[in-house]
CSV table of C-alpha atoms in Angstrom, one decimal:
chain,number,residue,atom,x,y,z
C,5,GLY,CA,-52.7,-67.9,11.6
C,6,ALA,CA,-49.1,-68.9,10.9
C,7,GLN,CA,-49.9,-69.1,7.2
C,8,GLY,CA,-48.5,-72.6,6.8
C,9,ALA,CA,-45.2,-71.9,8.6
C,10,LEU,CA,-45.7,-74.6,11.3
C,11,GLU,CA,-46.7,-77.2,8.7
C,12,ALA,CA,-43.6,-76.4,6.6
C,13,ALA,CA,-41.4,-76.5,9.7
C,14,GLY,CA,-42.9,-79.9,10.6
C,15,ALA,CA,-42.1,-81.3,7.2
C,16,LYS,CA,-38.5,-80.1,7.5
C,17,LEU,CA,-38.1,-81.8,10.9
C,18,ARG,CA,-39.6,-85.1,9.6
C,19,TYR,CA,-36.8,-85.2,7.0
C,20,SER,CA,-34.1,-83.6,9.2
C,21,TYR,CA,-31.9,-86.7,9.0
C,22,LEU,CA,-31.8,-86.8,5.2
C,23,PRO,CA,-28.6,-86.1,3.4
C,24,ALA,CA,-28.8,-82.5,2.0
C,25,TRP,CA,-28.7,-83.7,-1.6
C,26,THR,CA,-31.8,-85.9,-1.2
C,27,GLU,CA,-34.1,-83.2,0.4
C,28,GLU,CA,-35.5,-81.8,-2.8
C,29,TYR,CA,-36.3,-85.2,-4.1
C,30,THR,CA,-38.1,-86.3,-1.0
C,31,GLU,CA,-40.2,-83.1,-1.0
C,32,HIS,CA,-41.3,-83.8,-4.5
C,33,GLU,CA,-41.9,-87.5,-3.7
C,34,ALA,CA,-44.2,-86.7,-0.8
C,35,VAL,CA,-46.7,-84.9,-3.0
C,36,ALA,CA,-46.2,-86.8,-6.3
C,37,VAL,CA,-49.2,-88.1,-8.2
C,38,ALA,CA,-47.0,-90.8,-9.9
C,39,LEU,CA,-43.7,-92.4,-8.8
C,40,HIS,CA,-41.7,-94.9,-10.8
C,41,ASN,CA,-38.4,-96.5,-9.7
C,42,TYR,CA,-35.9,-99.0,-11.2
C,43,GLU,CA,-33.4,-100.3,-8.7
C,44,ASN,CA,-30.4,-102.7,-9.0
C,45,ARG,CA,-28.7,-102.2,-5.7
C,46,VAL,CA,-31.1,-102.6,-2.7
C,47,ILE,CA,-34.8,-102.6,-2.0
C,48,PRO,CA,-36.0,-99.0,-2.7
C,49,GLY,CA,-36.1,-96.8,0.4
C,50,ILE,CA,-39.9,-96.2,0.3
C,51,LEU,CA,-40.4,-100.0,0.5
C,52,GLN,CA,-37.9,-100.8,3.2
C,53,THR,CA,-38.8,-102.3,6.6
C,54,THR,CA,-37.4,-101.0,9.8
C,55,GLY,CA,-34.9,-103.9,10.1
C,56,TYR,CA,-33.8,-103.8,6.5
C,57,ALA,CA,-33.3,-100.0,6.6
C,58,GLY,CA,-31.3,-100.2,9.8
C,59,HIS,CA,-28.9,-102.7,8.3
C,60,VAL,CA,-28.5,-100.7,5.1
C,61,PHE,CA,-27.5,-97.6,7.2
C,62,SER,CA,-25.3,-99.7,9.4
C,63,CYS,CA,-23.2,-100.5,6.3
C,64,HIS,CA,-22.6,-96.8,5.7
C,65,CYS,CA,-19.0,-95.8,5.0
C,66,PRO,CA,-17.7,-93.9,7.0
C,67,PRO,CA,-19.8,-95.5,9.8
C,68,LEU,CA,-22.8,-93.6,11.3
C,69,ASP,CA,-23.4,-93.4,15.0
C,70,ASP,CA,-26.5,-95.0,16.6
C,71,GLU,CA,-28.5,-91.8,16.8
C,72,GLU,CA,-27.9,-91.0,13.2
C,73,ILE,CA,-28.8,-94.5,12.1
C,74,GLU,CA,-32.1,-94.3,14.1
C,75,GLY,CA,-32.9,-90.9,12.7
C,76,ARG,CA,-32.3,-92.0,9.1
C,77,VAL,CA,-34.5,-95.1,9.6
C,78,GLN,CA,-37.4,-93.1,11.1
C,79,THR,CA,-37.0,-90.6,8.2
C,80,ARG,CA,-37.1,-93.4,5.7
C,81,LEU,CA,-40.2,-94.9,7.4
C,82,ALA,CA,-42.0,-91.5,7.2
C,83,ARG,CA,-41.8,-91.7,3.4
C,84,HIS,CA,-44.1,-94.8,3.5
C,85,ALA,CA,-47.0,-92.4,4.0
C,86,LEU,CA,-47.0,-91.8,0.2
C,87,LEU,CA,-48.2,-95.4,-0.4
C,88,ARG,CA,-51.2,-95.0,1.8
C,89,ARG,CA,-52.1,-91.4,0.8
C,90,ARG,CA,-55.5,-90.4,-0.5
C,91,PRO,CA,-56.0,-89.7,-3.4
C,92,ALA,CA,-53.6,-92.6,-4.2
C,93,PRO,CA,-50.7,-91.9,-6.5
C,94,ILE,CA,-49.7,-94.3,-9.3
C,95,VAL,CA,-46.6,-96.2,-8.2
C,96,SER,CA,-44.5,-98.8,-9.9
C,97,PHE,CA,-41.1,-100.4,-9.3
C,98,VAL,CA,-38.8,-102.6,-11.4
C,99,LEU,CA,-36.3,-104.5,-9.3
C,100,GLU,CA,-33.4,-106.7,-10.3
C,101,GLN,CA,-33.9,-110.2,-8.9
C,102,SER,CA,-30.5,-109.9,-7.2
C,103,VAL,CA,-31.9,-107.2,-5.0
C,104,LEU,CA,-34.5,-109.7,-3.7
C,105,THR,CA,-31.8,-112.4,-2.8
C,106,ARG,CA,-29.1,-110.2,-1.3
C,107,PRO,CA,-29.3,-111.2,2.5
C,108,ILE,CA,-28.9,-107.7,4.0
C,109,GLY,CA,-29.4,-108.2,7.7
C,110,GLY,CA,-29.6,-112.0,7.4
C,111,GLU,CA,-32.3,-114.3,6.2
C,112,HIS,CA,-34.8,-113.3,8.8
C,113,VAL,CA,-34.6,-109.6,7.9
C,114,LEU,CA,-34.8,-110.4,4.2
C,115,LYS,CA,-37.8,-112.7,4.6
C,116,GLU,CA,-39.6,-110.0,6.6
C,117,GLN,CA,-38.7,-107.5,3.8
C,118,LEU,CA,-40.0,-109.8,1.1
C,119,HIS,CA,-43.3,-110.3,2.9
C,120,HIS,CA,-43.6,-106.5,3.2
C,121,LEU,CA,-43.2,-106.2,-0.6
C,122,LEU,CA,-46.0,-108.7,-1.1
C,123,ASP,CA,-48.2,-106.7,1.3
C,124,VAL,CA,-47.5,-103.4,-0.6
C,125,ALA,CA,-48.1,-105.0,-3.9
C,126,ARG,CA,-51.6,-105.9,-2.9
C,127,LEU,CA,-52.5,-102.2,-3.1
C,128,ARG,CA,-54.4,-101.5,-6.3
C,129,HIS,CA,-52.3,-98.5,-7.2
C,130,VAL,CA,-48.9,-100.2,-6.8
C,131,ASP,CA,-47.1,-102.5,-9.3
C,132,ILE,CA,-43.9,-104.4,-8.4
C,133,GLN,CA,-42.0,-106.1,-11.3
C,134,VAL,CA,-38.8,-108.2,-11.2
C,135,MET,CA,-36.2,-108.2,-13.9
C,136,PRO,CA,-35.0,-111.8,-14.5
C,137,PRO,CA,-31.3,-112.4,-14.2
C,138,THR,CA,-31.3,-114.5,-17.3
C,139,ARG,CA,-32.1,-111.6,-19.5
C,140,ARG,CA,-29.0,-110.7,-21.5
C,141,THR,CA,-29.7,-107.0,-21.7
C,142,HIS,CA,-32.4,-104.4,-20.9
C,143,ALA,CA,-33.0,-100.7,-21.2
C,144,ALA,CA,-31.6,-99.5,-17.8
C,145,LEU,CA,-28.2,-101.1,-17.6
C,146,ASN,CA,-26.8,-97.6,-16.9
C,147,GLY,CA,-28.2,-97.7,-13.4
C,148,PRO,CA,-31.2,-96.8,-11.2
C,149,ILE,CA,-34.0,-94.5,-12.4
C,150,PHE,CA,-36.2,-92.3,-10.3
C,151,LEU,CA,-39.2,-90.7,-12.1
C,152,LEU,CA,-41.9,-88.5,-10.6
C,153,GLU,CA,-45.0,-86.6,-11.8
C,154,THR,CA,-46.0,-83.5,-9.8
C,155,PRO,CA,-49.5,-82.4,-8.9
C,156,GLU,CA,-49.1,-80.0,-11.8
C,157,HIS,CA,-48.4,-83.0,-14.1
C,158,GLU,CA,-44.8,-82.0,-14.6
C,159,GLN,CA,-42.5,-85.0,-15.2
C,160,LEU,CA,-39.3,-85.0,-13.2
C,161,ALA,CA,-36.3,-87.4,-13.5
C,162,TYR,CA,-33.7,-87.8,-10.7
C,163,VAL,CA,-30.4,-89.6,-10.9
C,164,GLU,CA,-28.3,-90.7,-7.9
C,165,GLY,CA,-24.7,-91.8,-7.3
C,166,GLN,CA,-22.5,-92.8,-4.4
C,167,ASP,CA,-22.5,-89.4,-2.6
C,168,GLY,CA,-24.9,-87.2,-4.5
C,169,GLY,CA,-27.9,-86.8,-6.7
C,170,ASN,CA,-29.6,-84.3,-8.9
C,171,PHE,CA,-32.7,-83.7,-11.0
C,172,VAL,CA,-32.2,-83.9,-14.8
C,173,SER,CA,-32.8,-80.5,-16.2
C,174,ASP,CA,-32.5,-81.3,-19.9
C,175,GLN,CA,-35.9,-82.1,-21.4
C,176,ALA,CA,-34.5,-84.5,-24.0
C,177,ARG,CA,-32.7,-86.5,-21.2
C,178,ARG,CA,-35.9,-86.6,-19.2
C,179,ASN,CA,-37.8,-88.0,-22.1
C,180,HIS,CA,-35.1,-90.6,-22.7
C,181,LEU,CA,-35.4,-91.8,-19.1
C,182,PHE,CA,-39.1,-92.1,-19.2
C,183,THR,CA,-38.8,-94.0,-22.5
C,184,ARG,CA,-36.2,-96.3,-21.0
C,185,TYR,CA,-38.5,-97.0,-18.0
C,186,SER,CA,-41.4,-97.9,-20.3
C,187,LEU,CA,-39.2,-100.4,-22.2
C,188,LEU,CA,-37.9,-101.7,-18.9
C,189,ARG,CA,-41.4,-102.6,-17.7
C,190,ALA,CA,-42.1,-104.5,-20.9
C,191,GLN,CA,-38.9,-106.4,-20.5
C,192,ALA,CA,-39.5,-107.4,-16.9
C,193,HIS,CA,-41.7,-110.2,-15.5
C,194,THR,CA,-45.4,-109.2,-15.2
C,195,PRO,CA,-46.6,-108.0,-11.8
C,196,GLU,CA,-48.4,-111.3,-11.3
C,197,ASP,CA,-45.4,-113.4,-12.2
C,198,SER,CA,-43.2,-111.1,-10.1
C,199,LEU,CA,-45.3,-111.6,-7.0
C,200,LYS,CA,-45.2,-115.3,-7.5
C,201,LEU,CA,-41.4,-115.2,-7.7
C,202,ILE,CA,-41.1,-113.0,-4.6
C,203,ARG,CA,-43.3,-115.4,-2.7
C,204,GLU,CA,-41.2,-118.4,-3.8
C,205,ILE,CA,-37.9,-116.6,-2.7
C,206,ALA,CA,-39.4,-115.8,0.7
C,207,GLU,CA,-40.7,-119.3,1.2
C,208,ALA,CA,-37.2,-120.7,0.4
C,209,LEU,CA,-35.6,-118.7,3.2
């Protein structure tokens, strides 16, 4: 009889440790029917393990206290539900190879993280591709790309910087970002070759 008020409040609590400027993005992400992400800095948050996420937040400047780090880690882990949701969304990632070799948290944490990527990539609706470091140029040298499709089939593009992020309101810019991502996928290793490479990197640790 609360007309959805309790459910809405629960969702807010689940993401209560998010920086304010990421709240709108995560709300759209949770219900998206398609999600596409290019990343050149760290493993995308929705793919991070507990150990990896904890070390990412431990590097925050200015430093976060233990309670804040734990809260942010649990909030990040809650986002994993999208990958197991039914009906399944269409999900793809393009990652720079340097992201897979940066030893955040040490070799043990990185190895666990890489094995988690392999597990997620076994899901039929998820593709993970690696951009080879030997490629001289590609379509996303300007930085990370976050693309979503809503249940109403509206295409959204989100850009993020050091201390802020916002949705792209201009339709032409959104179209450009979706085009760049399509080119990026064609320029990266195939999903099959990417998984072979991730497995080789993990085995070498």
